CSV table of C-alpha atoms in Angstrom, one decimal:
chain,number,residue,atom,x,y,z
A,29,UNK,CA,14.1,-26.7,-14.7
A,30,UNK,CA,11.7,-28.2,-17.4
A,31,UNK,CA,9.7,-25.9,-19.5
A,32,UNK,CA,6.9,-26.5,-17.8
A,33,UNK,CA,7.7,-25.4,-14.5
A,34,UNK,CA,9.3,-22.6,-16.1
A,35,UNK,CA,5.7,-21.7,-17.7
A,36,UNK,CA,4.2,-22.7,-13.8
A,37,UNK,CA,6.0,-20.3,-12.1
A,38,UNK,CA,5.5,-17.4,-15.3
A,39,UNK,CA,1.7,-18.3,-15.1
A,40,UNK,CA,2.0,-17.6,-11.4
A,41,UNK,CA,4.1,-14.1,-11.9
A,42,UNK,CA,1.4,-13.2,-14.2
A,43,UNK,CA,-1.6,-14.1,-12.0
A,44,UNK,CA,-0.1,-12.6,-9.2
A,45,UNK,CA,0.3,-9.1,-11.1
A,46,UNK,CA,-2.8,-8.8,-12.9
A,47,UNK,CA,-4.7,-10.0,-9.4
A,48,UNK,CA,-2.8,-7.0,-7.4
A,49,UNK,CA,-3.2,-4.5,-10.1
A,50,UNK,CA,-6.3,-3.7,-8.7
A,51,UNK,CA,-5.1,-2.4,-5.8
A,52,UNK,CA,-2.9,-0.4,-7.1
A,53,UNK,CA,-4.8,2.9,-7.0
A,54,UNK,CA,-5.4,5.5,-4.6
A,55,UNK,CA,-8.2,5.0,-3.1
A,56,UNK,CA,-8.0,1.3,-2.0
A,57,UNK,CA,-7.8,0.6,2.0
A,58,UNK,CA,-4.0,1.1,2.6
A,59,UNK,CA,-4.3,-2.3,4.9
A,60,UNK,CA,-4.7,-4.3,2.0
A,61,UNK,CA,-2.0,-2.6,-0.1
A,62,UNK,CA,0.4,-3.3,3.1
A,63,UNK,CA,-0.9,-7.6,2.7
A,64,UNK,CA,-0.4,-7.2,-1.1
A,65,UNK,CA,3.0,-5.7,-0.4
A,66,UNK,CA,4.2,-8.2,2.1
A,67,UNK,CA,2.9,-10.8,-0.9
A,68,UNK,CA,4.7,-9.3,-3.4
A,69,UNK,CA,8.2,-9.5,-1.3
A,70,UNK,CA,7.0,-13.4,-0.4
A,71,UNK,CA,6.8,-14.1,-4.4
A,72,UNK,CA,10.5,-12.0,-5.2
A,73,UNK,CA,12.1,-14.4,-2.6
A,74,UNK,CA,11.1,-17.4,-4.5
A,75,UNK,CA,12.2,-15.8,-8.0
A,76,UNK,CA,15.7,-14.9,-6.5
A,77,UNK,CA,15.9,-18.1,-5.4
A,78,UNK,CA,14.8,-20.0,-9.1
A,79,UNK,CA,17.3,-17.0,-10.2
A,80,UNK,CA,20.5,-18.2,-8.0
A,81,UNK,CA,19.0,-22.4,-9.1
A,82,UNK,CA,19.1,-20.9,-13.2
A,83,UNK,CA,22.6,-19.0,-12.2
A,84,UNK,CA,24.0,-22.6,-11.0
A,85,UNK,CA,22.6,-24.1,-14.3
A,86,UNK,CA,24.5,-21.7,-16.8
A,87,UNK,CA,20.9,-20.7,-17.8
A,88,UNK,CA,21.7,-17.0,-18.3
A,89,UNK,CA,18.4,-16.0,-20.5
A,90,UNK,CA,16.7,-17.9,-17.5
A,91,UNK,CA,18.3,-16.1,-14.7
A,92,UNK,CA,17.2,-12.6,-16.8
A,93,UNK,CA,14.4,-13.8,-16.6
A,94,UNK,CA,13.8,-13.8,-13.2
A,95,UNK,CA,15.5,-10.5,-12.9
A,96,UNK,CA,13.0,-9.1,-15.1
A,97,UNK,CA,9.7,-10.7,-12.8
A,98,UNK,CA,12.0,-9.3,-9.7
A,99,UNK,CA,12.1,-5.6,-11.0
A,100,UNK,CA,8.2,-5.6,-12.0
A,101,UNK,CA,6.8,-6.9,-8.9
A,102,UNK,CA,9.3,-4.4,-7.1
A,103,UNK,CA,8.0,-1.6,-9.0
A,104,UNK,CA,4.5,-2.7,-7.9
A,105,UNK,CA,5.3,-2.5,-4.6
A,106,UNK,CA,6.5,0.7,-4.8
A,107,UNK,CA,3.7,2.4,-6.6
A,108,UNK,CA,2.2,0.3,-3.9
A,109,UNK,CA,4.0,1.7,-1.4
A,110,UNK,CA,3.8,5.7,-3.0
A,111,UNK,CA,-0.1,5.5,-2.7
A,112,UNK,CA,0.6,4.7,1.5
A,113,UNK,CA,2.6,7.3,1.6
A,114,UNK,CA,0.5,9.8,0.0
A,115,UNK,CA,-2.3,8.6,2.2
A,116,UNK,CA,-0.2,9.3,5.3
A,117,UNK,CA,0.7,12.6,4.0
A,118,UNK,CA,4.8,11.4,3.6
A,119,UNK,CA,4.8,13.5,0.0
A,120,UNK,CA,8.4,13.5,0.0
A,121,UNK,CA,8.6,9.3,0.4
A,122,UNK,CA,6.1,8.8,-2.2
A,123,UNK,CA,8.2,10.8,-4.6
A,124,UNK,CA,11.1,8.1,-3.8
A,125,UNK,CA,8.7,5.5,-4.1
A,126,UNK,CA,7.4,6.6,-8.0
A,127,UNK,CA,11.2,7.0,-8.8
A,128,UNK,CA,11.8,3.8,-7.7
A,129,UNK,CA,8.7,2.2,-9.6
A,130,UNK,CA,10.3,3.7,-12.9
A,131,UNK,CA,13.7,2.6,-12.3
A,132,UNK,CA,12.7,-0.7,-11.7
A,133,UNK,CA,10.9,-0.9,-14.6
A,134,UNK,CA,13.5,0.4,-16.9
A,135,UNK,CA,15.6,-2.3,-15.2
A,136,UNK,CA,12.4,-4.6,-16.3
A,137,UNK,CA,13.1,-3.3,-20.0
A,138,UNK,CA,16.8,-4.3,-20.0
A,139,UNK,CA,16.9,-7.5,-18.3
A,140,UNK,CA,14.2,-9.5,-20.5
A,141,UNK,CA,12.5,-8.4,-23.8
A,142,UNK,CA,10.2,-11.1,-23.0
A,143,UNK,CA,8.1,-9.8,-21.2
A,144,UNK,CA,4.8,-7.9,-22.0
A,145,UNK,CA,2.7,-4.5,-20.9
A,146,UNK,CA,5.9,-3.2,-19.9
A,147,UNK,CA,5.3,0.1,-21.2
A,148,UNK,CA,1.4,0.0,-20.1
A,149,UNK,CA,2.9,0.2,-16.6
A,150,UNK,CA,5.4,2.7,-18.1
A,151,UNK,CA,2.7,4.9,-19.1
A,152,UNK,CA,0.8,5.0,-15.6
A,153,UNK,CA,3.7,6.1,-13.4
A,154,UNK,CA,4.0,8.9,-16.2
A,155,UNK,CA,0.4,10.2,-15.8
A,156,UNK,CA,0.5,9.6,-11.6
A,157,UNK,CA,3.9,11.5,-11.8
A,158,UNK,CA,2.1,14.0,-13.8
A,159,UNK,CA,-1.2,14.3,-12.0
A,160,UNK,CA,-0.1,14.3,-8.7
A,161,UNK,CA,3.2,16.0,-8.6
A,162,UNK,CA,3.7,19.7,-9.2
A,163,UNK,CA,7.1,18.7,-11.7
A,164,UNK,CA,10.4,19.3,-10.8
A,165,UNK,CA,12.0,21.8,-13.3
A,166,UNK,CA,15.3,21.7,-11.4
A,167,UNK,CA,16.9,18.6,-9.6
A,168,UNK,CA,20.3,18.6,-7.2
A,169,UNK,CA,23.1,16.7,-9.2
A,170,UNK,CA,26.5,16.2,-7.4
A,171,UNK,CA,30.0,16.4,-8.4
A,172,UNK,CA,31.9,13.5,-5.7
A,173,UNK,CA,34.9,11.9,-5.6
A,174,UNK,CA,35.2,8.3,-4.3
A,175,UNK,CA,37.6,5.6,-3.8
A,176,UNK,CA,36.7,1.8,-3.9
A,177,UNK,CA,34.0,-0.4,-3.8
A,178,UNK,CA,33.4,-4.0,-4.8
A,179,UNK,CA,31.4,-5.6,-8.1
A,180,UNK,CA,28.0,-6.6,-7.0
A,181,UNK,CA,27.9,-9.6,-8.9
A,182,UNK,CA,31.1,-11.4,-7.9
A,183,UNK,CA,32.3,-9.0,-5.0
A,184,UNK,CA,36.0,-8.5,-5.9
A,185,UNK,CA,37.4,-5.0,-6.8
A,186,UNK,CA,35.8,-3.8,-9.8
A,187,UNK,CA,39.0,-3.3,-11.2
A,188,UNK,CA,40.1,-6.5,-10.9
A,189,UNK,CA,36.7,-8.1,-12.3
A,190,UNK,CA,35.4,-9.1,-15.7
A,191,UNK,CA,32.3,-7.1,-15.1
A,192,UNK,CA,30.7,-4.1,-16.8
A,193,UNK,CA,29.3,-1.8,-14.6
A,194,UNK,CA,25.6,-1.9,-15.5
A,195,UNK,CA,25.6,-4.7,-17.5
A,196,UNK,CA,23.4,-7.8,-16.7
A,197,UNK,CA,25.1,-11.0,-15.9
A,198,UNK,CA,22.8,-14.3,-14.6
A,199,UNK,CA,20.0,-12.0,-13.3
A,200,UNK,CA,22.6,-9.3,-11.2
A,201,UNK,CA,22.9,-6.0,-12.7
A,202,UNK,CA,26.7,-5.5,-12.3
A,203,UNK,CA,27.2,-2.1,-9.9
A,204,UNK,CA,30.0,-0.4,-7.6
A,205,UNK,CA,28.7,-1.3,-4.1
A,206,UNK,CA,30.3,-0.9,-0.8
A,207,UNK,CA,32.6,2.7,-1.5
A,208,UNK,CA,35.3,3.4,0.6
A,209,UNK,CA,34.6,7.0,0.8
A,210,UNK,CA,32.7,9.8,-1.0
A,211,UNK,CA,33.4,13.2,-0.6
A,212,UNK,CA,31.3,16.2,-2.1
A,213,UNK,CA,33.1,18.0,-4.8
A,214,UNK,CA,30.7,20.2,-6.3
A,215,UNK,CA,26.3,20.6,-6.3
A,216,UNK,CA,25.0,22.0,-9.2
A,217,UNK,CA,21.0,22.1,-10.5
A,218,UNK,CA,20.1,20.3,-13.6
A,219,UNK,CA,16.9,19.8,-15.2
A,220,UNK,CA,18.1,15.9,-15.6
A,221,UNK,CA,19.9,14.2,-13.3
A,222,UNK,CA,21.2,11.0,-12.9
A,223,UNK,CA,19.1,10.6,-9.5
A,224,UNK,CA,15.7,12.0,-9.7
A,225,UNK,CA,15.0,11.7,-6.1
A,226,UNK,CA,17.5,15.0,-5.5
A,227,UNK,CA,14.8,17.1,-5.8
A,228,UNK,CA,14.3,20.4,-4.3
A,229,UNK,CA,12.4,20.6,-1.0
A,230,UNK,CA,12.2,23.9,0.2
A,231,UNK,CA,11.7,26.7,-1.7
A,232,UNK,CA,11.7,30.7,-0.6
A,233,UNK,CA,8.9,32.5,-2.2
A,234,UNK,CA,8.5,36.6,-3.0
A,235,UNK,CA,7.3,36.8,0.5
A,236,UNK,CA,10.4,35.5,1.5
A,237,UNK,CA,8.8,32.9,3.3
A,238,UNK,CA,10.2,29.0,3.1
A,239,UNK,CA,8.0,26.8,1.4
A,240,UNK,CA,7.7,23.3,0.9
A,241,UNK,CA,7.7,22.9,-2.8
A,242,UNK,CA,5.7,20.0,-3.2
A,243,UNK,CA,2.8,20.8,-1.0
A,244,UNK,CA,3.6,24.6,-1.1
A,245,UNK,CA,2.8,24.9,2.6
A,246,UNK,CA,4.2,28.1,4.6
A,247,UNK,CA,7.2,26.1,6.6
A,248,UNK,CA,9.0,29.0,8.6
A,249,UNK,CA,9.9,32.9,7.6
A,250,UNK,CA,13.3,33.1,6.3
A,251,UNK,CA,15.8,33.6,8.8
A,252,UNK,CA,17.1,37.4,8.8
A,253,UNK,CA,20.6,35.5,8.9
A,254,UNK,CA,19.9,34.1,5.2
A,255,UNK,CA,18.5,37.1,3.5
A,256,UNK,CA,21.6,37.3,0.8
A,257,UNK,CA,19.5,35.5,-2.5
A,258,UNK,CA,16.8,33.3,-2.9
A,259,UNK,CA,17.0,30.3,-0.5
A,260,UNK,CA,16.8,26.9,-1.3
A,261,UNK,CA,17.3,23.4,-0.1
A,262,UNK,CA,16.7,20.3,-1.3
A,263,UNK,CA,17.8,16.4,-1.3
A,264,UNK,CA,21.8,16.3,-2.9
A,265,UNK,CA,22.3,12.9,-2.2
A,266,UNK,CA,20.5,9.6,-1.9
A,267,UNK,CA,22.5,6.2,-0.6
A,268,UNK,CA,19.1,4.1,-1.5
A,269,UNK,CA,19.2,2.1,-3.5
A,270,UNK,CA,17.5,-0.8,-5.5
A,271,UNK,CA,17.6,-4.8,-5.0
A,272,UNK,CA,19.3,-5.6,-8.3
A,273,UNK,CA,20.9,-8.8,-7.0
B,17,UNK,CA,25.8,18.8,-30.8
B,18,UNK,CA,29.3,20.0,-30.3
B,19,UNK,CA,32.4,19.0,-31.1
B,20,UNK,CA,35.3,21.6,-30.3
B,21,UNK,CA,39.1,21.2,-30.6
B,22,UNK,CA,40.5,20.9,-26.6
B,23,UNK,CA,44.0,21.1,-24.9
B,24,UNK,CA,45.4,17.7,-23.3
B,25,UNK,CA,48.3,18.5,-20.9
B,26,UNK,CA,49.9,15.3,-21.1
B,27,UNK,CA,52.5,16.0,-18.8
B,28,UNK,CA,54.1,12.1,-18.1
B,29,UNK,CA,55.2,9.1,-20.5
B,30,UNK,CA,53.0,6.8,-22.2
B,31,UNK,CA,53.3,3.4,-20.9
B,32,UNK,CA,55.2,2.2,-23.8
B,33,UNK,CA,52.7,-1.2,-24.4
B,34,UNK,CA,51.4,-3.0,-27.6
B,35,UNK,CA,48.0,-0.8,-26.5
B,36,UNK,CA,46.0,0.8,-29.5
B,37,UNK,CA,43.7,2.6,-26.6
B,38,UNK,CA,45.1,4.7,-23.6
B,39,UNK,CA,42.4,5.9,-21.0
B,40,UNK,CA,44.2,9.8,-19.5
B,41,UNK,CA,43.6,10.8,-16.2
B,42,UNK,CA,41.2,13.9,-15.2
B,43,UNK,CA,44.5,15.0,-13.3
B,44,UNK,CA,47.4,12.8,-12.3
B,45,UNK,CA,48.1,13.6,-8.7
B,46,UNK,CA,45.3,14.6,-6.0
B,47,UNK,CA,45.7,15.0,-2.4
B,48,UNK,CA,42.7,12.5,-1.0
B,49,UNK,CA,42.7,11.2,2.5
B,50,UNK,CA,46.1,12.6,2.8
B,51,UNK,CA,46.9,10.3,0.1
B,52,UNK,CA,48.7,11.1,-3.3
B,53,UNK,CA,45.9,9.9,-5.7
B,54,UNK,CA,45.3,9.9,-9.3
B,55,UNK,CA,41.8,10.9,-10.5
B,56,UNK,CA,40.1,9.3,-13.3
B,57,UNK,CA,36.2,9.5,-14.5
B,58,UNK,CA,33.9,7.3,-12.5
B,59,UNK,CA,33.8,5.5,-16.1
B,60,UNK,CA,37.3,4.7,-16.7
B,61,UNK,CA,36.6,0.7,-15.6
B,62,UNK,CA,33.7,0.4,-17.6
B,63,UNK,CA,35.7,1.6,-20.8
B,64,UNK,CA,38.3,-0.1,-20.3
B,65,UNK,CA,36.4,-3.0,-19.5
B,66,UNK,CA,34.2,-2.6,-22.9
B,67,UNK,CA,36.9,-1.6,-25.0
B,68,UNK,CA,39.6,-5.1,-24.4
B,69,UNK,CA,36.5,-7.4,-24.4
B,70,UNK,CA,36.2,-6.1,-27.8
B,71,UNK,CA,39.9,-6.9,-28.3
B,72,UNK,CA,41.3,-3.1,-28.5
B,73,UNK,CA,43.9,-3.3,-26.1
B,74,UNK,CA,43.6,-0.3,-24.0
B,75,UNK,CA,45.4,0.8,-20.7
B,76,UNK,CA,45.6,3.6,-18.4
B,77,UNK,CA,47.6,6.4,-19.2
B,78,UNK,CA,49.2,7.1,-15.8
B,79,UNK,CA,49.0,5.7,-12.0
B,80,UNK,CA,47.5,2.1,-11.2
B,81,UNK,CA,43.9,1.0,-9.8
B,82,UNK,CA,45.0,0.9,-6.4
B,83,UNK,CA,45.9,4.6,-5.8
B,84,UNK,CA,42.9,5.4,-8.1
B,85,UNK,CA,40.3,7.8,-6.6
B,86,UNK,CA,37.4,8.7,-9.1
B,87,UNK,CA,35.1,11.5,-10.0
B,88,UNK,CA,31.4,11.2,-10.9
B,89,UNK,CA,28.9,13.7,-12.3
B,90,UNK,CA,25.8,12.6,-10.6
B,91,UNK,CA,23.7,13.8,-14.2
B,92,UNK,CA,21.6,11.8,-16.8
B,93,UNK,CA,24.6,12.3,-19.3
B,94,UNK,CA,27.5,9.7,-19.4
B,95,UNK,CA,31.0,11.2,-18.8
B,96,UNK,CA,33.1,9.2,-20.3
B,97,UNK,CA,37.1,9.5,-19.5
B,98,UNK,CA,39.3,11.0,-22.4
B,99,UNK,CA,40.9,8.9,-24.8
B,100,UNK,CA,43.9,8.5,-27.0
B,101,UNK,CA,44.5,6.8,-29.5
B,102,UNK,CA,47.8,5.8,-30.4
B,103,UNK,CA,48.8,7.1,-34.2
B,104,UNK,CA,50.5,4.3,-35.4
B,105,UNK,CA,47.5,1.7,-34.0
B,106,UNK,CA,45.2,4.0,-36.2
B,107,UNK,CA,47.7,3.2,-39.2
B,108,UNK,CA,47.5,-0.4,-38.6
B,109,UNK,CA,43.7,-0.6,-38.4
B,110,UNK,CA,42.0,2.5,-40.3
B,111,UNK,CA,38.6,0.7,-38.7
B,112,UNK,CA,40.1,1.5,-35.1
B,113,UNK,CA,38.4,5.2,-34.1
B,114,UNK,CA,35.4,3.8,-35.7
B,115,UNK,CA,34.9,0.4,-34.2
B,116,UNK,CA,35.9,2.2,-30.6
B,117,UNK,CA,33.3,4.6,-31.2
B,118,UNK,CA,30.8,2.3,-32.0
B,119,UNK,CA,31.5,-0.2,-29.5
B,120,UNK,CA,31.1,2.8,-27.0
B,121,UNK,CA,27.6,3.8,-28.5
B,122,UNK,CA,26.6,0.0,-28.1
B,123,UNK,CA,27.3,-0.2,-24.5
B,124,UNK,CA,25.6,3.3,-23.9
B,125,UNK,CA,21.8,2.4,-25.7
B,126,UNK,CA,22.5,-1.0,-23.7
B,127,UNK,CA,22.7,0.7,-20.1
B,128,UNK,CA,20.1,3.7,-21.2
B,129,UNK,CA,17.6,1.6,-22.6
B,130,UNK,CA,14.2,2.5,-20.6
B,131,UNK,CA,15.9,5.5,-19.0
B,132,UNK,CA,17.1,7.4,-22.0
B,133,UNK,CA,16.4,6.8,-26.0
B,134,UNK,CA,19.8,8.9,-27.1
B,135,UNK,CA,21.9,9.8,-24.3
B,136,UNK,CA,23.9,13.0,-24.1
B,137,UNK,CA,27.8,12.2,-23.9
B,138,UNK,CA,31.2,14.1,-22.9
B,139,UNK,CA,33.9,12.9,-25.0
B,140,UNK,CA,37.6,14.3,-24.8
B,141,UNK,CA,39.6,12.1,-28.1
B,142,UNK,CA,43.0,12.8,-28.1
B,143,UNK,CA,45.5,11.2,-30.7
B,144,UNK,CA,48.8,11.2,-31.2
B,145,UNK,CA,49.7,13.0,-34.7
B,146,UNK,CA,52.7,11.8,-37.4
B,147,UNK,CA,55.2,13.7,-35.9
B,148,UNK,CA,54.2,12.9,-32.2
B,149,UNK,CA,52.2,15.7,-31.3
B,150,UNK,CA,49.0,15.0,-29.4
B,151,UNK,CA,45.4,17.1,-31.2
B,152,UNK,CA,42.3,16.3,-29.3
B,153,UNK,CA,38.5,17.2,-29.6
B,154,UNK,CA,35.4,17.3,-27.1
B,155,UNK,CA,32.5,16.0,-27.9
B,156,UNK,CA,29.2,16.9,-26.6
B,157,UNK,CA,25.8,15.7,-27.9
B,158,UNK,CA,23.4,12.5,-28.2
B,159,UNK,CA,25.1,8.9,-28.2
B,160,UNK,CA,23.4,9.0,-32.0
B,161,UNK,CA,25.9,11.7,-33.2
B,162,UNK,CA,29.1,9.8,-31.9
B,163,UNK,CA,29.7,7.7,-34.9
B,164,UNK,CA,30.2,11.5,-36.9
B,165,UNK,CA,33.2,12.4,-35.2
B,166,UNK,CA,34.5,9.5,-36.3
B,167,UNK,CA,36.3,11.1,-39.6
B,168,UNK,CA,37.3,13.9,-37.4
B,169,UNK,CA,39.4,11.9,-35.3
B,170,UNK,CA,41.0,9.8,-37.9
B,171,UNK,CA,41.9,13.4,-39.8
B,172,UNK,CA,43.4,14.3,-36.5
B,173,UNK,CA,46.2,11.6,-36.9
B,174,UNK,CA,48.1,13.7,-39.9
């Protein structure tokens, strides 16, 4: 690929984000935010596939790159999609959605220092985090066990692999994908977790009445059966996860 | 930041190989899927991975990958799996705790950056001393105060 195409398709990736910024608020008709999305997954199918063409060329810092285009436009269409959610009332989704929009960008960070307004976008899914949600001062972390799994970039048994778990080769952050088995060994409640989407859900209040803890909504009185402690439940695990490939 | 002395039970043989580096298991035999299984910290590859490409040859300490079942703390902080360092490796390179350490803090502020400017850690070093006994220390605190315990472990090997 010449550098000019390279600057085409950059030119492109920049026109495409500053043009769908604008709907990325609130208040614009969730319609459009659903075409914007769509166009958004169009324009990541043609970076993965300069990605896999700069892969096949040894270009490494190329193939980053494209990783790093891949995780913003991702991260606009979740913010994209956490404004839908909201609108629909599906508080618990959009939560999943702003986690995702940050991780992505952090994945943005790491992939290529090239690019710019990185931590602009940073910056906003701080203040929507903080302006819309009530804060999580607790979060579910697990304890598991597991056994296998295969390297995302080069699918053999990450034991037998060259591959750093986490590391960036060619555009693919290297990860354990497709475990064998999990089991739960322990939950305990930290204030940071590795996955911020194990929040807590339900809450009992001094009433001793369930509430949802993000909206705060009366869900149900606590069963007689549960009235040993303070109840409550919340998200321990999450199998979701992001398109890093 | 902590650093505290802590017990290693090493209960089986070093593999006796020209290894500088061995990673111990969390325990050596589990019952898992009504298999025996040894567990290891969900990080064991990735240190041993980081460690030989930086040419400290490092193995496990017990069991092979494919009866290998691992644990993972599902926090922010990196549990990393306990390591010894063989005494007379430390002889032979004086550099060795110190390059291990900060080839470890490299690969964390790599895999943190834009989630986490200094990372908390859990270290277990363990070396083994002169006269063959094994000393070890724990190490809790930010990625940034790893490089400190560095004297600490190479005081460890007398």
């Amino acid at each position: 690929m010449s550098d000019l195409s390279f600057k085409n398709i950059v030119d492109q990736y920049n026109e495409l984000l500053t043009r769908t910024a604008k709907y990325d608020y609130f208040v614009r008709d969730a319609q459009i935010q659903k075409m914007t999305i769509e166009e958004l997954k169009s324009r990541i199918a043609v970076l993965k596939g300069f990605k896999r063409q700069a892969r096949e060329r040894n270009d490494e810092e190329a193939a980053n790159a494209f990783l790093h285009m891949q995780c913003v436009l991702y991260s606009r269409i979740s913010s994209l999609s956490m404004w839908i959610e909201l609108k629909r009332h599906k508080f618990h989704r959009a939560w999943d959605h702003l986690i995702d929009a940050q991780e992505y960008l952090a994945y943005a960070k790491r992939a290529s220092s090239k690019g710019f307004g990185i931590d602009d976008l940073v910056a906003k899914l701080v203040k929507v985090e903080q302006g819309i949600f009530p804060g999580f001062p607790l979060y579910n972390s697990l304890g598991l066990t597991f056994k296998g799994g295969v390297c995302s970039v080069c699918g053999k048994k990450l034991e037998e692999c060259e591959h750093i778990e986490e590391k960036i080769y060619y555009g693919v952050v290297c990860r354990r994908i497709r475990i064998e088995s999990i089991d739960v060994d322990h939950t305990a409640l930290v204030a940071e977790p590795k996955d911020r989407r194990c929040i807590i859900s339900e809450v009992e209040d001094d009433n001793g009445e369930m509430r949802d803890y993000i909206t705060w909504k009366v869900l149900r009185k606590k069963s007689t059966a549960d009235d040993k402690g303070k109840i409550i439940r919340g998200v321990v695990y999450n199998s979701h996860d992001l398109d890093l490939s | 930041m902590n650093v505290e002395p802590e017990e290693v039970d090493l209960d089986y043989p070093i593999p006796q190989t020209d290894s500088a580096v061995f990673i111990l298991p969390l325990a050596k035999s589990i019952e898992y899927k009504q298999k025996e299984c040894v567990l290891y910290a969900d990080t064991t590859p990735a240190m041993l991975k980081i460690l030989r490409t930086n040419g400290i040859g490092t193995d496990l300490a017990y069991g092979n990958t494919d009866e290998i079942v691992y644990r993972e703390n599902r926090s922010i902080d990196w549990f990393a799996p306990a390591l010894l360092f063989v005494g007379t490796a430390i002889s032979q390179n004086p550099d060795l705790v110190s390059i291990t350490l900060n080839i470890i803090s490299s690969y964390l502020y790599d895999i943190f950056k834009g989630k986490k400017d200094d990372p908390n850690v859990h270290c277990k070093f363990a070396v083994q001393a002169e006269g063959g006994e094994i000393k070890s220390i724990k190490y809790e605190g930010p990625v940034s105060g790893l490089m400190g315990i560095s004297p600490i472990i190479q005081e460890m090997t007398k």
